[in-house]
CSV table of C-alpha atoms and ligand atoms in Angstrom, one decimal:
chain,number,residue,atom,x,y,z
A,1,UNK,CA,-77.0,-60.4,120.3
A,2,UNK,CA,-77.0,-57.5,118.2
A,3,UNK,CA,-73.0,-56.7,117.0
A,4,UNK,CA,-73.3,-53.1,117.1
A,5,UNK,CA,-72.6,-52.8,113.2
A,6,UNK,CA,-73.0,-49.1,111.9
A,7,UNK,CA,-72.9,-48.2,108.2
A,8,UNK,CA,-71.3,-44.3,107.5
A,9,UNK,CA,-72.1,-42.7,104.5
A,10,UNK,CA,-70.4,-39.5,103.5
A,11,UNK,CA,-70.9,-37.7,100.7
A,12,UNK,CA,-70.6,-33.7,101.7
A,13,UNK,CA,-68.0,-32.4,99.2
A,14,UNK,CA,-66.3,-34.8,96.7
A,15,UNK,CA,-65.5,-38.3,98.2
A,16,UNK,CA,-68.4,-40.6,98.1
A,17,UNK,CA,-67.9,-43.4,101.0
A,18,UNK,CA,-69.1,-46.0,102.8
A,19,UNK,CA,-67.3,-47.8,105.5
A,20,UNK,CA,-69.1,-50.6,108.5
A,21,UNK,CA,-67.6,-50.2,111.8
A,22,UNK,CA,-68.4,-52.2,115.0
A,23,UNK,CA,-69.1,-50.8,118.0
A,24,UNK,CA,-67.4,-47.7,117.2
A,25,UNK,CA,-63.5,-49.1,117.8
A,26,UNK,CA,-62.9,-51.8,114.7
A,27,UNK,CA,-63.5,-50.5,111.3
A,28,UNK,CA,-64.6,-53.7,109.4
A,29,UNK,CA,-64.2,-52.0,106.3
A,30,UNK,CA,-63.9,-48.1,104.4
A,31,UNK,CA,-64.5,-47.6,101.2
A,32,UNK,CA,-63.8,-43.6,99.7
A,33,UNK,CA,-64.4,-43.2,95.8
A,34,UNK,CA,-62.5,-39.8,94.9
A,35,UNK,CA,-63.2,-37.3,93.0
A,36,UNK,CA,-60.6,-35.9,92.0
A,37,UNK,CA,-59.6,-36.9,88.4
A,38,UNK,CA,-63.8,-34.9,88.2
A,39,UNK,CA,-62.4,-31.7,89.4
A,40,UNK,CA,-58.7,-31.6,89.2
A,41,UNK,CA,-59.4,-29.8,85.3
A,42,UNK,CA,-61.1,-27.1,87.1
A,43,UNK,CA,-59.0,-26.3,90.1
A,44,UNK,CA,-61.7,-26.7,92.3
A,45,UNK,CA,-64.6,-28.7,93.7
A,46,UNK,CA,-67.7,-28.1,90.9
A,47,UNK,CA,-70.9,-28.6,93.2
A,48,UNK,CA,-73.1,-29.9,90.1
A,49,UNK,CA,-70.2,-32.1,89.2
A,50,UNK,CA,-69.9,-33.7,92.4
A,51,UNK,CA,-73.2,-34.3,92.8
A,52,UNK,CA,-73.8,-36.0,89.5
A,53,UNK,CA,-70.4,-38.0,90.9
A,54,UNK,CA,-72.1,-38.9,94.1
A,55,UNK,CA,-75.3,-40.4,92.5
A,56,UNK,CA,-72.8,-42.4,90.1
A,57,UNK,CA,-70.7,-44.0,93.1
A,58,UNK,CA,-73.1,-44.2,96.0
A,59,UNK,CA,-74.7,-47.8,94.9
A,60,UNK,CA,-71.4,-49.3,94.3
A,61,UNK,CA,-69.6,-47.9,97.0
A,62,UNK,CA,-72.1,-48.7,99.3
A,63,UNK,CA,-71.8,-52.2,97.8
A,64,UNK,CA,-68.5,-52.7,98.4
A,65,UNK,CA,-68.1,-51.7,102.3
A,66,UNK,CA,-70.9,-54.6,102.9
A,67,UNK,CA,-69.0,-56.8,100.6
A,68,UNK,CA,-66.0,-56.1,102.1
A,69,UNK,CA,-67.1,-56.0,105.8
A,70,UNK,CA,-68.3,-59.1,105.1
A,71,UNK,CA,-71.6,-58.5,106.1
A,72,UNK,CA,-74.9,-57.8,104.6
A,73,UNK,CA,-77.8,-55.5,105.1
A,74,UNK,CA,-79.6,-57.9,107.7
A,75,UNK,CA,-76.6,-57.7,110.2
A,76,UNK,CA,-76.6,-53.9,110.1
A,77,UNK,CA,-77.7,-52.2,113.3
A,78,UNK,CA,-78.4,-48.7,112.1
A,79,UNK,CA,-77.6,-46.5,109.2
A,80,UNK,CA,-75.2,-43.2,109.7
A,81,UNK,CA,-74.9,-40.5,107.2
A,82,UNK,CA,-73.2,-36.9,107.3
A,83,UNK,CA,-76.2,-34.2,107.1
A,84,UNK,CA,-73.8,-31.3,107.3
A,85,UNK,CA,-72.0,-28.8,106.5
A,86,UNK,CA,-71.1,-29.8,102.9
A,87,UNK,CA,-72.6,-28.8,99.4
A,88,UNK,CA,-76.3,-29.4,99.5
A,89,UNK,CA,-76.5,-31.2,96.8
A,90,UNK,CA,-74.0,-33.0,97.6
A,91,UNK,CA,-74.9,-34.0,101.1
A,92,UNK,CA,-79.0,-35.2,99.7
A,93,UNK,CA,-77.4,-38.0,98.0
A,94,UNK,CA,-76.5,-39.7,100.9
A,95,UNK,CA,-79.4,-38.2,103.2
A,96,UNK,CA,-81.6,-39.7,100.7
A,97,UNK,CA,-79.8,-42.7,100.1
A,98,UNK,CA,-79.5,-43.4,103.7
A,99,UNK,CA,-83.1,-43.2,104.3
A,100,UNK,CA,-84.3,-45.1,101.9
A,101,UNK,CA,-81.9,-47.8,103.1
A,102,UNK,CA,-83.1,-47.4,106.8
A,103,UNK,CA,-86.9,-46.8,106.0
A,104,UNK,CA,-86.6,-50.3,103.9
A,105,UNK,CA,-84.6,-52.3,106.5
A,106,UNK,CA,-86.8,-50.9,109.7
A,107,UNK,CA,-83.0,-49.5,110.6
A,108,UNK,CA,-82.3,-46.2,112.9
A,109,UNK,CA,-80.7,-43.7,111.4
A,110,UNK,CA,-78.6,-41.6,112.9
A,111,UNK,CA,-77.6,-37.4,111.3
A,112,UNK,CA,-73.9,-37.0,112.1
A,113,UNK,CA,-71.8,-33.5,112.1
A,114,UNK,CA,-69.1,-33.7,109.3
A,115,UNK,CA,-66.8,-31.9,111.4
A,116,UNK,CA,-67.7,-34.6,114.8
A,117,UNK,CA,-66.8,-37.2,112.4
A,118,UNK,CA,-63.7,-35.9,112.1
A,119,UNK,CA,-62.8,-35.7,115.5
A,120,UNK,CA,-63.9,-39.3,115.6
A,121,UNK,CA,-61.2,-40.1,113.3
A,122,UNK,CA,-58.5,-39.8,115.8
A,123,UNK,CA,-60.7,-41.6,118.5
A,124,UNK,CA,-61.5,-44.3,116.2
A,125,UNK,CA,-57.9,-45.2,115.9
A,126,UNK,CA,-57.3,-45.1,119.3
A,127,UNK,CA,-59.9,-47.4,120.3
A,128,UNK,CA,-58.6,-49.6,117.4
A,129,UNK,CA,-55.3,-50.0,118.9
A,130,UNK,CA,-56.9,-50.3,122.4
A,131,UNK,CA,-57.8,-53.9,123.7
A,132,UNK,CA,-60.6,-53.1,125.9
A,133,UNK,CA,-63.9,-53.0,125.0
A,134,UNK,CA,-65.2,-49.0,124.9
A,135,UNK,CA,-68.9,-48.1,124.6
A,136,UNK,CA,-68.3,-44.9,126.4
A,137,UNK,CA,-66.1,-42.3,124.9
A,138,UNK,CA,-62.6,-43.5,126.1
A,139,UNK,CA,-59.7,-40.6,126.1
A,140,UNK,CA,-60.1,-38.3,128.6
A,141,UNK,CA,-63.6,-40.5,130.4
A,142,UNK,CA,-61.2,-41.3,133.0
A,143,UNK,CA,-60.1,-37.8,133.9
A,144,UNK,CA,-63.5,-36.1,132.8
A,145,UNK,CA,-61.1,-32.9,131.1
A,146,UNK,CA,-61.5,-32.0,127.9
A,147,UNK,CA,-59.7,-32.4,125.2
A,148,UNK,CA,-59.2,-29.7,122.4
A,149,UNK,CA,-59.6,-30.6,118.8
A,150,UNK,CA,-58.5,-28.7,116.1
A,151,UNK,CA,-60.5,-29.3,112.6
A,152,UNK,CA,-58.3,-28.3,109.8
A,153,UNK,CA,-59.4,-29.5,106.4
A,154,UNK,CA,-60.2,-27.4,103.3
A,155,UNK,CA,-63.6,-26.2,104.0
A,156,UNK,CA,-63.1,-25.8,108.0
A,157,UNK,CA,-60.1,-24.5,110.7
A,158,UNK,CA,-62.1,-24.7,113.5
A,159,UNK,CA,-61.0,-24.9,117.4
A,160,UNK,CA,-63.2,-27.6,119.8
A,161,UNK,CA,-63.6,-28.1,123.0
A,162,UNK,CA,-64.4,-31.5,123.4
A,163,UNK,CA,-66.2,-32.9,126.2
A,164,UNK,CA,-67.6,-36.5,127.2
A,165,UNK,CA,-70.5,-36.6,128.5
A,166,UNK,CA,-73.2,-38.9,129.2
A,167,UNK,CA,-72.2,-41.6,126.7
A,168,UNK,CA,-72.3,-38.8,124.2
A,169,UNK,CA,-69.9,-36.0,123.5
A,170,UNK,CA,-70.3,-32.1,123.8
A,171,UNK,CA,-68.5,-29.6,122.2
A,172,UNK,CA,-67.8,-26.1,122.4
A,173,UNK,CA,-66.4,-23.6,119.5
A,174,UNK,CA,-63.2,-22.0,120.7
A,175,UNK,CA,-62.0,-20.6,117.6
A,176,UNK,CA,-62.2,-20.6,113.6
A,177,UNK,CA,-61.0,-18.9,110.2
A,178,UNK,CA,-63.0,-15.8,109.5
A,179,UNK,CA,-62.5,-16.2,106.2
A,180,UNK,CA,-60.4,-19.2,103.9
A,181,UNK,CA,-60.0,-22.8,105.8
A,182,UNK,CA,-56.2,-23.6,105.9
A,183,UNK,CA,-56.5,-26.2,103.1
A,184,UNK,CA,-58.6,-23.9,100.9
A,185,UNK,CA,-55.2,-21.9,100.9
A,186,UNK,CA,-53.4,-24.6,100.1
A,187,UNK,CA,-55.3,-25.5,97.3
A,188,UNK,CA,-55.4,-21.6,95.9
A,189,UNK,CA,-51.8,-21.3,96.4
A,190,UNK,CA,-50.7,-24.8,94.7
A,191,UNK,CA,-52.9,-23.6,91.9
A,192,UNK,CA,-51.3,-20.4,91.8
A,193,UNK,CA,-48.1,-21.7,91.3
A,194,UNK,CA,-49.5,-24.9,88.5
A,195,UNK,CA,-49.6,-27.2,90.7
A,196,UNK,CA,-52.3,-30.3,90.9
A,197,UNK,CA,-55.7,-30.3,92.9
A,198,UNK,CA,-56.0,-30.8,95.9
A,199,UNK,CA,-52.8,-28.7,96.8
A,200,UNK,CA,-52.2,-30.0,99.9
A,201,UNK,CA,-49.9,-32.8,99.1
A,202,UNK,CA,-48.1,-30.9,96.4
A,203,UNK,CA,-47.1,-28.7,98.9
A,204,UNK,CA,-46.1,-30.9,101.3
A,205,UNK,CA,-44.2,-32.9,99.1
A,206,UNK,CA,-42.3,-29.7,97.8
A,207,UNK,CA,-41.9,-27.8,100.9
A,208,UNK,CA,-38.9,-29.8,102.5
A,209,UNK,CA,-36.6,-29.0,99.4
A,210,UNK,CA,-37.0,-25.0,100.1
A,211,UNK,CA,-36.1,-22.8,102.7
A,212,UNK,CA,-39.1,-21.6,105.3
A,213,UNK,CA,-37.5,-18.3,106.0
A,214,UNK,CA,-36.8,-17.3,102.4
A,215,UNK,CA,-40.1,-15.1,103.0
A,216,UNK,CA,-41.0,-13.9,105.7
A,217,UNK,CA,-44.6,-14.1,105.5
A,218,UNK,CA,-47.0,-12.8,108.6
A,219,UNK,CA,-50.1,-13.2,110.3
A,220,UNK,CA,-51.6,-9.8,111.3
A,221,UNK,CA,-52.9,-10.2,114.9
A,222,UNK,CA,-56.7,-10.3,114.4
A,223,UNK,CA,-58.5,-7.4,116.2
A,224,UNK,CA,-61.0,-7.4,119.2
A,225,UNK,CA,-64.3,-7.2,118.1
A,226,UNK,CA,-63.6,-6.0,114.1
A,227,UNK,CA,-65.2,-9.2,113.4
A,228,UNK,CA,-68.6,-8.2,115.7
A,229,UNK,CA,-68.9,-4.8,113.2
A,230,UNK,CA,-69.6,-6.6,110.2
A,231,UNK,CA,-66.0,-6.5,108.6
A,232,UNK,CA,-65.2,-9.9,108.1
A,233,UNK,CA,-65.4,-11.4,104.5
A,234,UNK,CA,-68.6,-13.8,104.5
A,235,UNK,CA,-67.1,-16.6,102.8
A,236,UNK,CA,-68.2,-20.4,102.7
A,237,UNK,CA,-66.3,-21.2,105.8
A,238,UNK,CA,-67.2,-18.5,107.5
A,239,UNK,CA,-71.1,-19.4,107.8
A,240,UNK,CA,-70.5,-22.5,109.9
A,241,UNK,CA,-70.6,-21.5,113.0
A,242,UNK,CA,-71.1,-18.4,114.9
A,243,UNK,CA,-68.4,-15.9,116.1
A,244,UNK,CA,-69.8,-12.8,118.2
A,245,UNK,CA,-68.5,-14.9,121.4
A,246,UNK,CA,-65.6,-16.2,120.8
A,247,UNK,CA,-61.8,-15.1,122.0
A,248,UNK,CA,-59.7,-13.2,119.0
A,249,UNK,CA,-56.9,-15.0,120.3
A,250,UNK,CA,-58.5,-18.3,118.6
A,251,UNK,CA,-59.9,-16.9,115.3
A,252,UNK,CA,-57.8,-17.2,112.4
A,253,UNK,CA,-57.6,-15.6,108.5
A,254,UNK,CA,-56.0,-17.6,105.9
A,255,UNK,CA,-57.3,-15.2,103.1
A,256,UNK,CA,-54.6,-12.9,103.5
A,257,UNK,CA,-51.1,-15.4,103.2
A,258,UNK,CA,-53.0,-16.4,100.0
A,259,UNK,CA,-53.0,-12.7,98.6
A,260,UNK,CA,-49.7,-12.0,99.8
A,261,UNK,CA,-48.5,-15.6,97.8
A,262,UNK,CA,-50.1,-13.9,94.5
A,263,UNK,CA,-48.4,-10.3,95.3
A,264,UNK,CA,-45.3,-11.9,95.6
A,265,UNK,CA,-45.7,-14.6,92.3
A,266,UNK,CA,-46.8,-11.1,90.3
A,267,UNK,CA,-43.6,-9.1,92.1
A,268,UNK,CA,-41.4,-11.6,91.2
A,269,UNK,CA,-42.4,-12.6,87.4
A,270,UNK,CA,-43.3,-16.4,88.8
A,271,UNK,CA,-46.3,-16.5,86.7
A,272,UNK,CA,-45.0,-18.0,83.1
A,273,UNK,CA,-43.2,-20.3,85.0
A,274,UNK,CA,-46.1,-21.6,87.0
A,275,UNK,CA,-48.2,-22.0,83.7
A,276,UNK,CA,-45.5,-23.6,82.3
A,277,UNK,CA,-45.1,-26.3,84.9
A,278,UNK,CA,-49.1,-27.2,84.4
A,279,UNK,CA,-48.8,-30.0,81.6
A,280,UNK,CA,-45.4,-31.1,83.2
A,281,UNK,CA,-47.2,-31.8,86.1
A,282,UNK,CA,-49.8,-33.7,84.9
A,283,UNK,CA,-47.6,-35.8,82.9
A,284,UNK,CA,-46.2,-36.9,86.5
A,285,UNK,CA,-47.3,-40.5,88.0
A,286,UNK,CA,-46.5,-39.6,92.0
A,287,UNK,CA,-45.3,-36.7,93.9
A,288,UNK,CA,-41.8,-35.5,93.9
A,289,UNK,CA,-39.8,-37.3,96.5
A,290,UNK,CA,-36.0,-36.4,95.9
A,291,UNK,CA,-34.2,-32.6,95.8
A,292,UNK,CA,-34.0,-33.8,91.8
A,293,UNK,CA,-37.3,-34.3,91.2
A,294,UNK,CA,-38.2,-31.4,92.9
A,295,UNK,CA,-36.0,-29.2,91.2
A,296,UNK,CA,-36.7,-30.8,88.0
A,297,UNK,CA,-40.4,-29.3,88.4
A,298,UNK,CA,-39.9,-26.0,90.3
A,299,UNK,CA,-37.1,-23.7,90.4
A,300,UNK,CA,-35.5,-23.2,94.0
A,301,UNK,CA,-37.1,-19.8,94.4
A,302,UNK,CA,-40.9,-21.3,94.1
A,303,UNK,CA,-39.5,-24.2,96.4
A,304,UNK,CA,-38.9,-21.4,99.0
A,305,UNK,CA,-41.8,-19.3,98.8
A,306,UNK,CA,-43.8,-23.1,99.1
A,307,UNK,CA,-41.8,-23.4,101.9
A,308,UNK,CA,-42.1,-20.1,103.5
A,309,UNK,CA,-45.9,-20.5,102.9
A,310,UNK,CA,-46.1,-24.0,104.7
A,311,UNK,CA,-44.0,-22.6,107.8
A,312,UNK,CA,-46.0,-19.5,108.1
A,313,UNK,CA,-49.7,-21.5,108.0
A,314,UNK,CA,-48.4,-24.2,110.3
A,315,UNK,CA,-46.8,-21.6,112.6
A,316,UNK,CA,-49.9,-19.6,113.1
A,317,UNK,CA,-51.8,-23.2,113.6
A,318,UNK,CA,-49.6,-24.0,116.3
A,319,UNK,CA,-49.5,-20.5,118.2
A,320,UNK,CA,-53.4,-20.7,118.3
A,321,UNK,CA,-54.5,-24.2,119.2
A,322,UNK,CA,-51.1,-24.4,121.7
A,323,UNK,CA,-52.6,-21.0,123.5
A,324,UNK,CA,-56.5,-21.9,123.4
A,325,UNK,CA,-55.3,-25.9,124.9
A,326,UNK,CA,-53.2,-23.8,127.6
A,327,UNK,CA,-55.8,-21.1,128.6
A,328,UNK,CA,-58.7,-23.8,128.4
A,329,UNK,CA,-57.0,-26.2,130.7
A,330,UNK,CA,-57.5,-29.1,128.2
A,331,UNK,CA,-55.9,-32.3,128.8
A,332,UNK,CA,-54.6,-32.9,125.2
A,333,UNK,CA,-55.0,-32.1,122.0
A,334,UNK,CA,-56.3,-33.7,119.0
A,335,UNK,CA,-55.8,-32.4,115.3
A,336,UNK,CA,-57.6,-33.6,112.5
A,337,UNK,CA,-58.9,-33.0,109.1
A,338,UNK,CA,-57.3,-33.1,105.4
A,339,UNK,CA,-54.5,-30.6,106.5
A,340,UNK,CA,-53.5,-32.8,109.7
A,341,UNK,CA,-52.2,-35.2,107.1
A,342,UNK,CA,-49.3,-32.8,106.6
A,343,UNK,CA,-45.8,-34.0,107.8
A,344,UNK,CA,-44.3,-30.7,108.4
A,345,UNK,CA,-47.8,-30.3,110.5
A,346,UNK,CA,-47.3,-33.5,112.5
A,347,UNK,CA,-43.4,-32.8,113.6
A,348,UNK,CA,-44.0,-29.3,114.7
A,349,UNK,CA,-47.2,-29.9,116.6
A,350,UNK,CA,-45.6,-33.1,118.3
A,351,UNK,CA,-42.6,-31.6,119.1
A,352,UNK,CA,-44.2,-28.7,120.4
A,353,UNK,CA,-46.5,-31.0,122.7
A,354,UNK,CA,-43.3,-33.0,123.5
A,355,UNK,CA,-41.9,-29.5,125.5
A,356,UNK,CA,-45.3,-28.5,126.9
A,357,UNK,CA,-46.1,-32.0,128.2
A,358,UNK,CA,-49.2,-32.4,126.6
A,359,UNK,CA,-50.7,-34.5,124.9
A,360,UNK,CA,-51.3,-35.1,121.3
A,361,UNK,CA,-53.1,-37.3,119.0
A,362,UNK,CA,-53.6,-37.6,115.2
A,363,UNK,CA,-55.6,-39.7,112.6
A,364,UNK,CA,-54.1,-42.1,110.5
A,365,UNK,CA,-53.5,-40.9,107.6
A,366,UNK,CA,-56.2,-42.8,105.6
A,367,UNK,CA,-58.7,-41.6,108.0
A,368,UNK,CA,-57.1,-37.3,108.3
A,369,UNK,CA,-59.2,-37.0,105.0
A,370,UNK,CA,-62.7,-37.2,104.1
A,371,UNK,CA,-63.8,-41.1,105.3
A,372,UNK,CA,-67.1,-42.5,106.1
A,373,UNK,CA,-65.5,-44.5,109.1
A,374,UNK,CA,-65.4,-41.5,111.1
A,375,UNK,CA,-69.0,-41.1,110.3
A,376,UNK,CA,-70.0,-44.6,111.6
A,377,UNK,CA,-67.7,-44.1,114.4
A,378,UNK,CA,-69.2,-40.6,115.7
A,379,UNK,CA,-72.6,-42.5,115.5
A,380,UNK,CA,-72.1,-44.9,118.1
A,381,UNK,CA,-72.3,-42.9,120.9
A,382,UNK,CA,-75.5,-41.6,120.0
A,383,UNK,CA,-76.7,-45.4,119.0
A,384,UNK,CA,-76.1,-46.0,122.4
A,385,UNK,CA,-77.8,-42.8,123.4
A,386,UNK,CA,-80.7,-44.0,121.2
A,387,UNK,CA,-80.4,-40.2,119.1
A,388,UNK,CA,-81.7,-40.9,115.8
A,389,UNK,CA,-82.9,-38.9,113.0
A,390,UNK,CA,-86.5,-37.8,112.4
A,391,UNK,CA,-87.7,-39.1,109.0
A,392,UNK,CA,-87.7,-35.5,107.5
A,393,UNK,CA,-84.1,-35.7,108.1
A,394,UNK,CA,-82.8,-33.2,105.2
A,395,UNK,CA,-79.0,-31.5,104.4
A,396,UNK,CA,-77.7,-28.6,106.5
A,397,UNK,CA,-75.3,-27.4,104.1
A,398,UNK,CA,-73.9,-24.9,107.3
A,399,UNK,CA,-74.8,-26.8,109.9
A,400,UNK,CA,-73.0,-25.6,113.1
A,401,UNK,CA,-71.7,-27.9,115.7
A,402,UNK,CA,-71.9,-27.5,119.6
A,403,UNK,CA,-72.6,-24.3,121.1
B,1,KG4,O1,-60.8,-33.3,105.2
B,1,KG4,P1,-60.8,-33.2,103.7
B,1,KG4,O2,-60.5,-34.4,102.9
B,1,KG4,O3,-62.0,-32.5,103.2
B,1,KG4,C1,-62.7,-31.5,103.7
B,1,KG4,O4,-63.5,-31.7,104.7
B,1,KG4,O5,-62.4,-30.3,103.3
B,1,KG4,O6,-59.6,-32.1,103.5
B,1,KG4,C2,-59.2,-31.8,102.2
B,1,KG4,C3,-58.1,-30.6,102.3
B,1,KG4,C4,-57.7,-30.1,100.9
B,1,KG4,O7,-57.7,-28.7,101.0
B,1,KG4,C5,-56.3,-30.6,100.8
B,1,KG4,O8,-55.4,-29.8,100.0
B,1,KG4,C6,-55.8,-30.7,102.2
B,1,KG4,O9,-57.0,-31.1,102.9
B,1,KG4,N1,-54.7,-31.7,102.4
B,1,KG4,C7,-53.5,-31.3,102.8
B,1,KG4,C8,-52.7,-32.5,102.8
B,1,KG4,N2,-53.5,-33.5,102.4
B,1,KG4,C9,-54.8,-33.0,102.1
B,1,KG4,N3,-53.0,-30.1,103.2
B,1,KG4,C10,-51.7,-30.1,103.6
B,1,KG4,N4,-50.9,-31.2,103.6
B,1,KG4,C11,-51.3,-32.4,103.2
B,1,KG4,N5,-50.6,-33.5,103.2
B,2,ZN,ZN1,-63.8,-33.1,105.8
């Protein structure tokens, strides 16, 4: 009997990985080769760079998620790979690799939504910590409501309705960032202030020793319809998905925070001091975890406009998805993505949920950033479904997902 063994590949920005999961529910292995050290130099992801990366890592990676699954190509029962959005380049090295593997093995192969897998994260760990056996999709199957996920990484802040249905899932845009994702401001900001790449965890790791309402940074309400009249910057994350029908209660703009960040670096002579910090900061082995450390990098004033940033992006998070999960009736919420890896994130949202007696759920950590187990685990549903990929399967560098 066949063990329902799916092998995700992911390769759409600048993690190569592998991972085998059974069954969609027990991830046998996950195996994520970063990029990071490629990229760090130049602030930023370098599409020609990653790609060269991906074709480096993909045989070995691949390698070592059957090696460490303890299984082998023969007991695999279809092949998964991410076909979009992502850097195109990016993304054909594991289209092509994945067929090739499939075509060879007489495998299915089954296209997966970046941004699905990433919802899958957070239902991956549940069904991992649930005993009973789940080929349907299990949270809200019982109820039939939907559950709103929030997709908040650095290429994507994007508000889902998510639906199970028929053994598969359907989902329906709510809301997303006209412009910058909330990691991408992040990342800009950290760098702003000579920080490391990605920004993310800098930040977070900072952001406790400052004070969140040294600046009072704020998010201009975004207008009916200024979006519909061709006004909003085109930007990478703004391609993914379509807008002329969605509520501007649920769109966001991180673009502006990140100008107002520089304004106020420029305003208040914070510039040397950010160059400055660059080769200190590389010279460090792990984040700063005590007020020393922290100090002993940044001066309280950068500490507080970090701070002030992180509060303010958070905030406007949680007003959005809180209000779009209340006015859509959903039954929970679910928040994933790089950025839902962020602790000041995670207690705010879950207290929040806590007084509004709703529900809330979260990756693991591990699996909050780029992952191929997410991958394999948004694929089983459609195994089960028998959705597989034509054999001209290519990359859809903006491919949208749902309606
Ligand atoms: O999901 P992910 O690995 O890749 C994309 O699909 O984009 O997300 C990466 C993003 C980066 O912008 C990174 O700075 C951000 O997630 N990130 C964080 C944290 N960890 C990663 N942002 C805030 N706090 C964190 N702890
Ligand atoms: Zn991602």
């Amino acid at each position: 009997m066949s063990r329902g063994l799916i092998l995700g590949i992911e390769s759409s920005c600048d993690e190569t990985a592998a991972a085998v999961v059974e069954r969609g529910a027990r991830t046998l292995s996950s195996v994520v080769a970063s990029q990071i050290t490629t990229h760090a130099t130049y602030g930023g992801v370098v599409p020609e760079l990653a790609s060269r990366e991906h074709l480096r890592a993909i045989v070995p990676v691949v390698r070592a998620a059957l090696a460490q699954a303890r299984t082998t190509l023969d007991d695999l029962d279809a092949v998964a790979v991410t076909s979009g959005p992502g850097l195109a380049g990016a993304l054909l090295v594991g289209i092509t690799y994945a067929k090739a593997l499939a075509f060879a093995r007489g495998l299915p192969l089954i296209a997966v939504n970046h941004l699905e897998g990433h919802i899958h994260a957070v239902l991956l760990d549940e069904r991992q910590k649930s005993t009973t056996e789940i080929d349907v999709p299990a949270p809200d199957s019982s109820t039939g409501e939907p559950a709103l996920a929030l997709v908040v990484s650095g290429g994507h802040t994007h508000l889902y309705l998510a639906r199970p249905a028929n053994r598969t899932w359907t989902y329906t845009l709510i809301g997303r960032t006209l412009d910058d994702a909330a990691g991408e401001a992040y990342d800009k900001v950290a760098k702003l202030l000579g920080l490391g790449y990605p920004g993310g965890p800098w930040i977070d790791a900072l952001a406790p020793f400052g004070d969140p309402h040294a600046v009072p940074f704020s998010f201009a309400q975004i207008k009916p319809k200024l979006h519909l009249q061709g006004k909003a910057p085109r930007t990478k994350a703004a391609r993914t998905a379509p807008i002329a029908d969605l509520d501007h209660h649920f769109l966001f703009s991180f673009s502006g925070i990140k100008t107002a960040v520089l304004r106020y670096v420029e305003l208040h002579h914070m510039r040397d001091e950010a160059q400055a910090r660059i080769p200190r900061m590389l010279a460090l082995s792990r984040l700063p975890q005590t007020r020393e450390e922290a100090l002993a990098l940044c001066p309280q004033p950068t500490l507080d406009l970090m701070a002030s940033f992180q509060h303010a992006v958070v905030g406007d998070l949680m007003k959005k998805t809180f209000a779009a999960a209340d006015s859509l009736g959903a039954a929970r919420i679910l928040v994933t993505g790089g950025v839902a890896a962020n602790r000041e994130l995670r207690t705010r949202f879950t207290n929040e949920a806590g007084k509004r007696r709703i529900a809330i759920a979260f990756p693991s950590l591990a699996l909050s950033t780029d992952n191929a187990a997410m991958i394999a685990a948004a694929a089983w549903p459609r195994f089960l479904a028998r959705q597989f990929a034509p054999a001209a399967l290519s990359a859809d560098p903006s491919l949208a997902l749902g309606r």
